Coordinates of C-alpha atoms in Angstrom, one line a residue:
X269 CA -63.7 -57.0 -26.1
X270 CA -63.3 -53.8 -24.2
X271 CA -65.7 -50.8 -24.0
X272 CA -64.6 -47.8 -26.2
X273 CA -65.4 -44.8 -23.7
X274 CA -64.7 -42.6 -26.2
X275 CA -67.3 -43.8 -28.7
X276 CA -69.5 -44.4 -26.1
X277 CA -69.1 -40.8 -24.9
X278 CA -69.4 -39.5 -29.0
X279 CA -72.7 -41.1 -28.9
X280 CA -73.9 -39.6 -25.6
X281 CA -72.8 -36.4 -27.5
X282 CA -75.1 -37.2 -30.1
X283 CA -78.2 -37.3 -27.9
X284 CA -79.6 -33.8 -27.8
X285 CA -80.2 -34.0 -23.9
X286 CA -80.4 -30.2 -23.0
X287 CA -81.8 -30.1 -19.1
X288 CA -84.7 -31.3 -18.6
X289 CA -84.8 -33.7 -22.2
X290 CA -83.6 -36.7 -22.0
X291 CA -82.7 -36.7 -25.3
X292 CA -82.4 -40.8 -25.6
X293 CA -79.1 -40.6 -23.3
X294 CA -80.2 -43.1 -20.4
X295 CA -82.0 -45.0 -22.9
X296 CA -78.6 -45.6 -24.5
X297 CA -76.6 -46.1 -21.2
X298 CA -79.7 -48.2 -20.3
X299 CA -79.0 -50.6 -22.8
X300 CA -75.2 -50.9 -22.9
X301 CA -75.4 -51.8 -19.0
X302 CA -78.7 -54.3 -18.8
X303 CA -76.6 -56.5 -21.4
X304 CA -73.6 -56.2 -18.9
X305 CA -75.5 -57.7 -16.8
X306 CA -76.9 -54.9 -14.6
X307 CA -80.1 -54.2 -13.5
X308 CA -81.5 -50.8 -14.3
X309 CA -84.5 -48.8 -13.8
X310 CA -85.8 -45.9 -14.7
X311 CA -86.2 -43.3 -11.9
X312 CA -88.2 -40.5 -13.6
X313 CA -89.9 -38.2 -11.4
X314 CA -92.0 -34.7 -12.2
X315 CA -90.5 -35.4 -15.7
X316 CA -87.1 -35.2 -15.1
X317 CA -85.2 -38.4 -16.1
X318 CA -82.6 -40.4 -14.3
X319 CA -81.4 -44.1 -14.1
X320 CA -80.0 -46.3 -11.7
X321 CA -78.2 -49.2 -12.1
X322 CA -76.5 -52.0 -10.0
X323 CA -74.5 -54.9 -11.1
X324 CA -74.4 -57.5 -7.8
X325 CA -76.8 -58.0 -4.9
X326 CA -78.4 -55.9 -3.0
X327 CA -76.8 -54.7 0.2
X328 CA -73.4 -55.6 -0.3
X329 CA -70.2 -53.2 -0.2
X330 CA -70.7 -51.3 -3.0
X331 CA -69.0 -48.5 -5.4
X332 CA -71.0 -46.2 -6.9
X333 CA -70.8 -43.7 -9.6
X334 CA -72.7 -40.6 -10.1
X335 CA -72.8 -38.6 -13.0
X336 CA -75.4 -36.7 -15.8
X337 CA -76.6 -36.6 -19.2
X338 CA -78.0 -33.4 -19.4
X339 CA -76.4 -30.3 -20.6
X340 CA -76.8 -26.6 -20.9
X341 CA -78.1 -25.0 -23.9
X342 CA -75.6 -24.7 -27.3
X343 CA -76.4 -20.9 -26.8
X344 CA -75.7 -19.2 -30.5
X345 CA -75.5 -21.9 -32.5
X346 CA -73.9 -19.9 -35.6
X347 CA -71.1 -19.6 -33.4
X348 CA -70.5 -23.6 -33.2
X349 CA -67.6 -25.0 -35.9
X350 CA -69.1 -28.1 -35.7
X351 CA -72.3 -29.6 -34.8
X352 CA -72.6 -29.3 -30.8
X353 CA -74.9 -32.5 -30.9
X354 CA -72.5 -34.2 -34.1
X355 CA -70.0 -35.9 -31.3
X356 CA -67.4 -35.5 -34.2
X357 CA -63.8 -36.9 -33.5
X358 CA -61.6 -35.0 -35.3
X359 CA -57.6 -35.2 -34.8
X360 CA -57.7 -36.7 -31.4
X361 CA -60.5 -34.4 -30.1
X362 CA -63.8 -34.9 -29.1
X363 CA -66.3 -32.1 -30.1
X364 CA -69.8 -31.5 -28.9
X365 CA -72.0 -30.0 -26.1
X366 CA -71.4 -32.5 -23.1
X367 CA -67.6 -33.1 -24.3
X368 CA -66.1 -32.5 -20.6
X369 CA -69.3 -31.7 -18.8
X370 CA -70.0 -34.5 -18.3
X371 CA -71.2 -37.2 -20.8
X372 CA -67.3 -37.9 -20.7
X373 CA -67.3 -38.4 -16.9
X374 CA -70.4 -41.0 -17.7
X375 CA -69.1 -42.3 -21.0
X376 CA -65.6 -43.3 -18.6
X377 CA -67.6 -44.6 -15.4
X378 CA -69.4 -47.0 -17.6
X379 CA -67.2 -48.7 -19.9
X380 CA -64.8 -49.1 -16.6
X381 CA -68.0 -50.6 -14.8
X382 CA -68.7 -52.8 -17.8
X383 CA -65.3 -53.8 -18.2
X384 CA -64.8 -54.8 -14.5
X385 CA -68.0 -56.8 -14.4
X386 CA -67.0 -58.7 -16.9
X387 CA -63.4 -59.1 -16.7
X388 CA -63.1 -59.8 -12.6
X389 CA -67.0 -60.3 -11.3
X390 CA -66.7 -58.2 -7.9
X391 CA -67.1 -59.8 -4.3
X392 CA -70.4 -56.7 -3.8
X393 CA -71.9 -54.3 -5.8
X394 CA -71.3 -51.6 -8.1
X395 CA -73.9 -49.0 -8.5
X396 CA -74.5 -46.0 -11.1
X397 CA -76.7 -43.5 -10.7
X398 CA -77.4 -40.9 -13.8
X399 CA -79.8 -38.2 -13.7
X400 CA -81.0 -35.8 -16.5
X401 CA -81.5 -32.5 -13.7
X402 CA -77.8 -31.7 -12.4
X403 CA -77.4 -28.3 -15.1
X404 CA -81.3 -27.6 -13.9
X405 CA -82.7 -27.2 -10.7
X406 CA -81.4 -30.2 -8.9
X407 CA -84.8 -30.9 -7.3
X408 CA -85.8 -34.2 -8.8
X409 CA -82.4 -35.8 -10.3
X410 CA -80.0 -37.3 -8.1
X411 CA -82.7 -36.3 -5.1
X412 CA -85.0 -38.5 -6.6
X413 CA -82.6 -41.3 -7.0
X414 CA -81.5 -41.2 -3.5
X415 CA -84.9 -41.2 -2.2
X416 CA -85.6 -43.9 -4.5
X417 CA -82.8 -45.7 -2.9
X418 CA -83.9 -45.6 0.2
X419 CA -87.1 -46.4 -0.1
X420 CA -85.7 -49.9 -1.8
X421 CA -83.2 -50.8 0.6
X422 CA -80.4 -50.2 -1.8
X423 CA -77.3 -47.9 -0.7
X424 CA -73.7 -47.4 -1.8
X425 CA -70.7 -47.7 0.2
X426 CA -68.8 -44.8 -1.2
X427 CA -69.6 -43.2 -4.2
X428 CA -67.5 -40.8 -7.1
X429 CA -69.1 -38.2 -8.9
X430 CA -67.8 -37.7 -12.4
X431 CA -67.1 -34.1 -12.5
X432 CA -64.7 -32.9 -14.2
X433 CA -61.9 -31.6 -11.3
X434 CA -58.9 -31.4 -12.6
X435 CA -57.4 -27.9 -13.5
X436 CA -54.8 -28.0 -16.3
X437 CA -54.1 -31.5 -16.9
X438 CA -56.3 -35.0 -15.7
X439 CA -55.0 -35.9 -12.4
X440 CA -53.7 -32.6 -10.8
X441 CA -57.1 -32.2 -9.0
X442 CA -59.7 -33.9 -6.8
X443 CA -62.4 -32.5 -4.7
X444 CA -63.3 -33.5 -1.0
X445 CA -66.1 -31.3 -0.3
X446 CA -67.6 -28.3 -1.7
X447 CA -68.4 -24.4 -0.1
X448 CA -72.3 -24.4 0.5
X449 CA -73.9 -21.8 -1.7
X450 CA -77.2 -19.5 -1.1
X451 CA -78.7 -16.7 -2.2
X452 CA -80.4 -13.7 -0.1
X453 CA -83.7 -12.0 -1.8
X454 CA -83.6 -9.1 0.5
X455 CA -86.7 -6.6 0.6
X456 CA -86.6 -3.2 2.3
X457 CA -89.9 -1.2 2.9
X458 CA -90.0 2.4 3.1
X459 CA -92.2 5.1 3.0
X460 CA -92.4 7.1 -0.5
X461 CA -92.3 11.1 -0.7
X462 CA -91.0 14.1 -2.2
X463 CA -87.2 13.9 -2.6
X464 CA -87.0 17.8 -1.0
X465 CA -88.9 16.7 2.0
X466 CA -87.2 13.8 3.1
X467 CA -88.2 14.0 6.6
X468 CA -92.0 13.0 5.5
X469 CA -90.6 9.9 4.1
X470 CA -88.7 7.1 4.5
X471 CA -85.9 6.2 2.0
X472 CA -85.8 2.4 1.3
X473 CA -82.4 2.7 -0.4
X474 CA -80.7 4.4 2.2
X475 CA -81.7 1.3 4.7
X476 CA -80.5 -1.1 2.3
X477 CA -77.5 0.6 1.7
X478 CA -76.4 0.4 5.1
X479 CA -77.3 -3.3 5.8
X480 CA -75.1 -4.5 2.5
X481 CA -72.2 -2.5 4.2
X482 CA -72.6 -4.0 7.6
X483 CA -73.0 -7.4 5.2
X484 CA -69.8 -6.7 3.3
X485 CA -67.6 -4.8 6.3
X486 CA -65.9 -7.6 7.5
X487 CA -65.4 -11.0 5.7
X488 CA -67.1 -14.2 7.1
X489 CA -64.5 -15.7 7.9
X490 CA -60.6 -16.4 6.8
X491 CA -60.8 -19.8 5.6
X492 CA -60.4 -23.1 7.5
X493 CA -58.1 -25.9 7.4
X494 CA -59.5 -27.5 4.0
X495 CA -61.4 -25.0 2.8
X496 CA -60.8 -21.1 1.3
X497 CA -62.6 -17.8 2.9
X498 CA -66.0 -18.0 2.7
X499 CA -67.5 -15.3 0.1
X500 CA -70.5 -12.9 0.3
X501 CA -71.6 -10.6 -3.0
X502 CA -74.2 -8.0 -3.8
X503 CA -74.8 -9.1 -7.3
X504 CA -78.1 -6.7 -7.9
X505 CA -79.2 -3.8 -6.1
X506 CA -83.0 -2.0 -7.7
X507 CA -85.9 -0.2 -6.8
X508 CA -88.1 -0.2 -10.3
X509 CA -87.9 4.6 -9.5
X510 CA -88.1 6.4 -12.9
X511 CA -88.2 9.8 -11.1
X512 CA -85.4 11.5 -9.9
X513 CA -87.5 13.6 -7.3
X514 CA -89.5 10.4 -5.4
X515 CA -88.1 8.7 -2.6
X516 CA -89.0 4.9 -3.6
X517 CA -91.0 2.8 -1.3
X518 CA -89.7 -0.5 -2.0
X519 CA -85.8 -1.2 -2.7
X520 CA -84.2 -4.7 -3.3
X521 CA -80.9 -6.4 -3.3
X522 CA -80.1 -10.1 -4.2
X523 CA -76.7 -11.0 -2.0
X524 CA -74.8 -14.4 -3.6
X525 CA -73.0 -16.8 0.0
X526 CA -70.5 -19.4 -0.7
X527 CA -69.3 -20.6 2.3
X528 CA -67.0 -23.4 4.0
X529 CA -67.7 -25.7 7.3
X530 CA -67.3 -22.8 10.0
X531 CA -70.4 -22.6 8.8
X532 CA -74.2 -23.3 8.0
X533 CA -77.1 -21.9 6.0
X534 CA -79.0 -21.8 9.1
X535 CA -76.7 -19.6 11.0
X536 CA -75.9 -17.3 8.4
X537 CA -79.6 -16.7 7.9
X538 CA -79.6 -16.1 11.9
X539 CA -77.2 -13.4 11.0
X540 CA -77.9 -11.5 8.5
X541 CA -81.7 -11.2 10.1
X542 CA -79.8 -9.7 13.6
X543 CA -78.3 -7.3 11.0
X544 CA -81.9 -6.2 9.4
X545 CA -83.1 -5.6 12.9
X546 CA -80.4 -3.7 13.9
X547 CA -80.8 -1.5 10.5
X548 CA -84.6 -1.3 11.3
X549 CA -84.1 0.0 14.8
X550 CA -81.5 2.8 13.5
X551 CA -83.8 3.7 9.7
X552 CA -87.2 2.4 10.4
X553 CA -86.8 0.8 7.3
X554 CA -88.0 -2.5 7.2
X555 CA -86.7 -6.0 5.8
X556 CA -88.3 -9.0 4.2
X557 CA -86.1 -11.8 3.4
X558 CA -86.3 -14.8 1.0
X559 CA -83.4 -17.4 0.6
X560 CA -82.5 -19.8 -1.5
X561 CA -79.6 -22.4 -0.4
X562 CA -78.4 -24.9 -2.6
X563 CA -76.2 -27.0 -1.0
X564 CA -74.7 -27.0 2.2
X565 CA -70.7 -27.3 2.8
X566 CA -69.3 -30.6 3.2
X567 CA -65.9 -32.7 3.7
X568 CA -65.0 -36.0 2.7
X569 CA -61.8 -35.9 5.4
X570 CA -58.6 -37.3 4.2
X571 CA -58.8 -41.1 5.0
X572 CA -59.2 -44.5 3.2
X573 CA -61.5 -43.8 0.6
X574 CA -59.7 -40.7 0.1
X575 CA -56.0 -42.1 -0.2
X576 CA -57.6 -45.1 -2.7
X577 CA -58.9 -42.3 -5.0
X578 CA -55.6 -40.6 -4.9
X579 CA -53.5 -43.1 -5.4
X580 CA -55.2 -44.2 -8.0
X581 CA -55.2 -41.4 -10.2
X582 CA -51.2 -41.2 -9.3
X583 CA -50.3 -44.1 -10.5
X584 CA -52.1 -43.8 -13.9
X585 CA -51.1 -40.4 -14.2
X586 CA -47.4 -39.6 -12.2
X587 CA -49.4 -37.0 -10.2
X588 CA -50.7 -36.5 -6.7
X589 CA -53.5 -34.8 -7.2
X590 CA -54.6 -31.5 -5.0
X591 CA -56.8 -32.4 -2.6
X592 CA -59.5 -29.2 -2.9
X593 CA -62.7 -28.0 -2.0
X594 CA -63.3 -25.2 -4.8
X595 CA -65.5 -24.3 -7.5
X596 CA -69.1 -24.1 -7.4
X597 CA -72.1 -26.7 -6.2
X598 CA -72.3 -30.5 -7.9
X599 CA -74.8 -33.3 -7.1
X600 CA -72.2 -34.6 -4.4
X601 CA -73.7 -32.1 -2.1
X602 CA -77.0 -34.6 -2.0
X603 CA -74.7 -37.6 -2.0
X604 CA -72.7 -36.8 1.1
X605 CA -75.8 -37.5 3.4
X606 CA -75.8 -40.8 1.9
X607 CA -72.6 -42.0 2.1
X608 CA -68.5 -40.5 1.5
X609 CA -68.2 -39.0 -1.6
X610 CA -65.3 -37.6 -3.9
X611 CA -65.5 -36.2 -7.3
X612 CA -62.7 -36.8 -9.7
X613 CA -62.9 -36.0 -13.9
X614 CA -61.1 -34.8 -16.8
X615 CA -60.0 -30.8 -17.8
X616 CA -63.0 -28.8 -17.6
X617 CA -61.7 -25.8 -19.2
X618 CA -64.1 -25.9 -22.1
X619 CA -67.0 -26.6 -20.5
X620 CA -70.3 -24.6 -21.0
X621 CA -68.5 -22.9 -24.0
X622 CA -69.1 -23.0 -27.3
X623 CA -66.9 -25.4 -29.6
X624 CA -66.8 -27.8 -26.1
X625 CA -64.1 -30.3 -27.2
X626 CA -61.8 -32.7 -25.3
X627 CA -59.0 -34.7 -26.0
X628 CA -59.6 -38.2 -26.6
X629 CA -56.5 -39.0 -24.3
X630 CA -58.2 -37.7 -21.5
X631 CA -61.2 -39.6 -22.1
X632 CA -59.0 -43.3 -22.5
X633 CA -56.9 -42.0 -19.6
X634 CA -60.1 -41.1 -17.1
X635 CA -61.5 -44.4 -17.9
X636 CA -58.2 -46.5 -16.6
X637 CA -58.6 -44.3 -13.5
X638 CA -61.9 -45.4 -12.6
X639 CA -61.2 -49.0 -13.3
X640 CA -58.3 -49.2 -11.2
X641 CA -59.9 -47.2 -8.5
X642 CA -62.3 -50.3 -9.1
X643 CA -59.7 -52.8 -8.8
X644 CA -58.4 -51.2 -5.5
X645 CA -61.7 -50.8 -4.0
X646 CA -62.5 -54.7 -4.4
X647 CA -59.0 -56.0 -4.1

């Protein structure tokens, strides 16, 4: 008997999971994959749960799958037309928080894995690892899991994040990397005074003004061969003044970086800090600055693993999927320094939204992808 991914994915639904509860998901994936035959363990650390799983022995070739449980809030719930944790299917659609992103993706990876284990018993290893942290900070999810990996000697080959990629139908996108993103907490330090005597101050603002247009004057870059212009934006600019006649002391600005492979976090910071001293020579103003950087960018280059994937999905879908490097930051940015990684899912269109839904072809559909990407891998 096969695995239903789409009642496994209903009932994944139906486990309240919002980041960081783990809502009974990976208790439920848990025990649909120990009586496949895999052996699982809980990898919960600083309360955030996760799971990993491998079917075969350790340190041979192995596939691996990575995907999570958790999801974003419902937000107003009034606003739902069905019950966001209900996993109702109604007329060919799925509803319910985690519908495409991604208890789908999970719900799909598994009953292929199960289904392969048990139908054609691999020559190596195939290896799932779920965390409950990927919609929250990312700091002890699919982090932990790789650390507990390596720690215990286990690794995977390649691995596919369950994401879901594709644009307007399943199979017309996959990713190969992502643009790095950080985030710039910039402080400038002034002096305060009288707004008719500016020369007995020192206006914060105007400083900080002038570094966000030498930030923004000239883009980054233009794009390189697999990836789109890199992106800088002021998304807040304050200073806290109620007065109209004080020149503030302190002004901030929070700046928002996505960037491709011409570049890294580190050299960007080394930029934008010769930009503050140049502003601080011309103003006197001075700059603190505090960063944030989520991932760096990465590239799976076109190759084997790649043209497996892509076939893959092609033959069970008639397309050839884009090859892209777009969106915003996955756990496949802390996978890549463990081994290639794609991502590859369902329509994503409805994701984070209230009234999340998906169509149960897509779900049946992503699930013959991944086994035959399965099938090709251990052919």
């Amino acid at each position: 008997m096969t695995t239903d991914p789409v009642d496994l994915s209903a009932r994944l639904i139906r486990c309240p999971s919002v980041t960081p509860e783990e809502g009974g998901a990976l208790q439920l994936l848990s025990g649909v994959l120990s009586e496949a035959g895999f052996d699982c363990v809980r990898v919960d650390r600083n309360g955030v749960p996760n799971l990993f799983a491998r079917w075969g022995a350790r340190g041979a070739r192995s596939f691996g799958f990575n995907g999570h449980t958790d999801v974003v809030p419902v937000g107003a719930r009034a606003e739902w037309t069905r019950d966001p944790f209900g996993g109702a299917v109604e007329e060919g659609i799925l509803w319910g928080r985690g519908a495409t992103d991604m208890k789908t993706g999970v719900g799909a990876f598994v009953a292929a894995a199960v289904d392969f284990v048990r139908e054609t018993p691999p020559d190596g290893a195939i290896i799932l690892t779920i965390t409950g942290d990927e919609e929250g900070p990312g700091r002890d999810g699919t982090r932990a899991l790789l650390d507990y990996m390596a720690t215990e000697g286990e690794a995977m080959s390649v691995c596919l994040v369950g994401e879901p990629t594709s644009q307007q139908q399943i199979g017309d996108m996959m990713k190969i990397g992502r643009r790095g993103s950080m985030t710039f907490f910039i402080e400038a330090r002034g002096v305060q005074g009288h707004a008719a005597y500016p020369q007995r101050a020192r206006n914060p603002l105007h400083g900080l003004i002038d570094l966000l247009a030498r930030m923004t004057a000239t883009p980054l870059d233009t794009g390189t061969a697999h990836f789109e212009a890199s992106t800088l934006q002021v998304t807040t600019i304050d200073c806290g003044n109620p007065a109209n006649n004080v020149i503030p002391a302190r002004a901030s600005a929070t700046v928002n970086i996505r960037f491709n492979d011409a570049h890294s976090s580190g050299a960007i910071i080394h930029w934008a800090k010769e930009l503050m001293a140049e502003v601080t020579q011309a103003s006197g103003v001075i700059f603190g600055l505090r960063t944030e950087v989520s991932g760096e960018s990465f590239l799976t280059p076109p190759g084997e693993f790649v043209a497996l994937v892509r076939d893959a999905v092609q033959a069970e879908t008639g397309i050839a999927p884009e090859l892209s490097t777009s969106g915003g930051t996955s756990d496949a940015r802390f996978v890549k320094d463990h081994c290639p990684v794609l991502e590859f899912g369902l329509v994503g269109k409805t994701m984070h939204k209230v009234d999340e839904h998906v169509e149960v072809e897509q779900i049946l559909r992503l699930k013959a992808i991944y086994g035959r990407i399965l099938r090709a891998y251990f052919a």
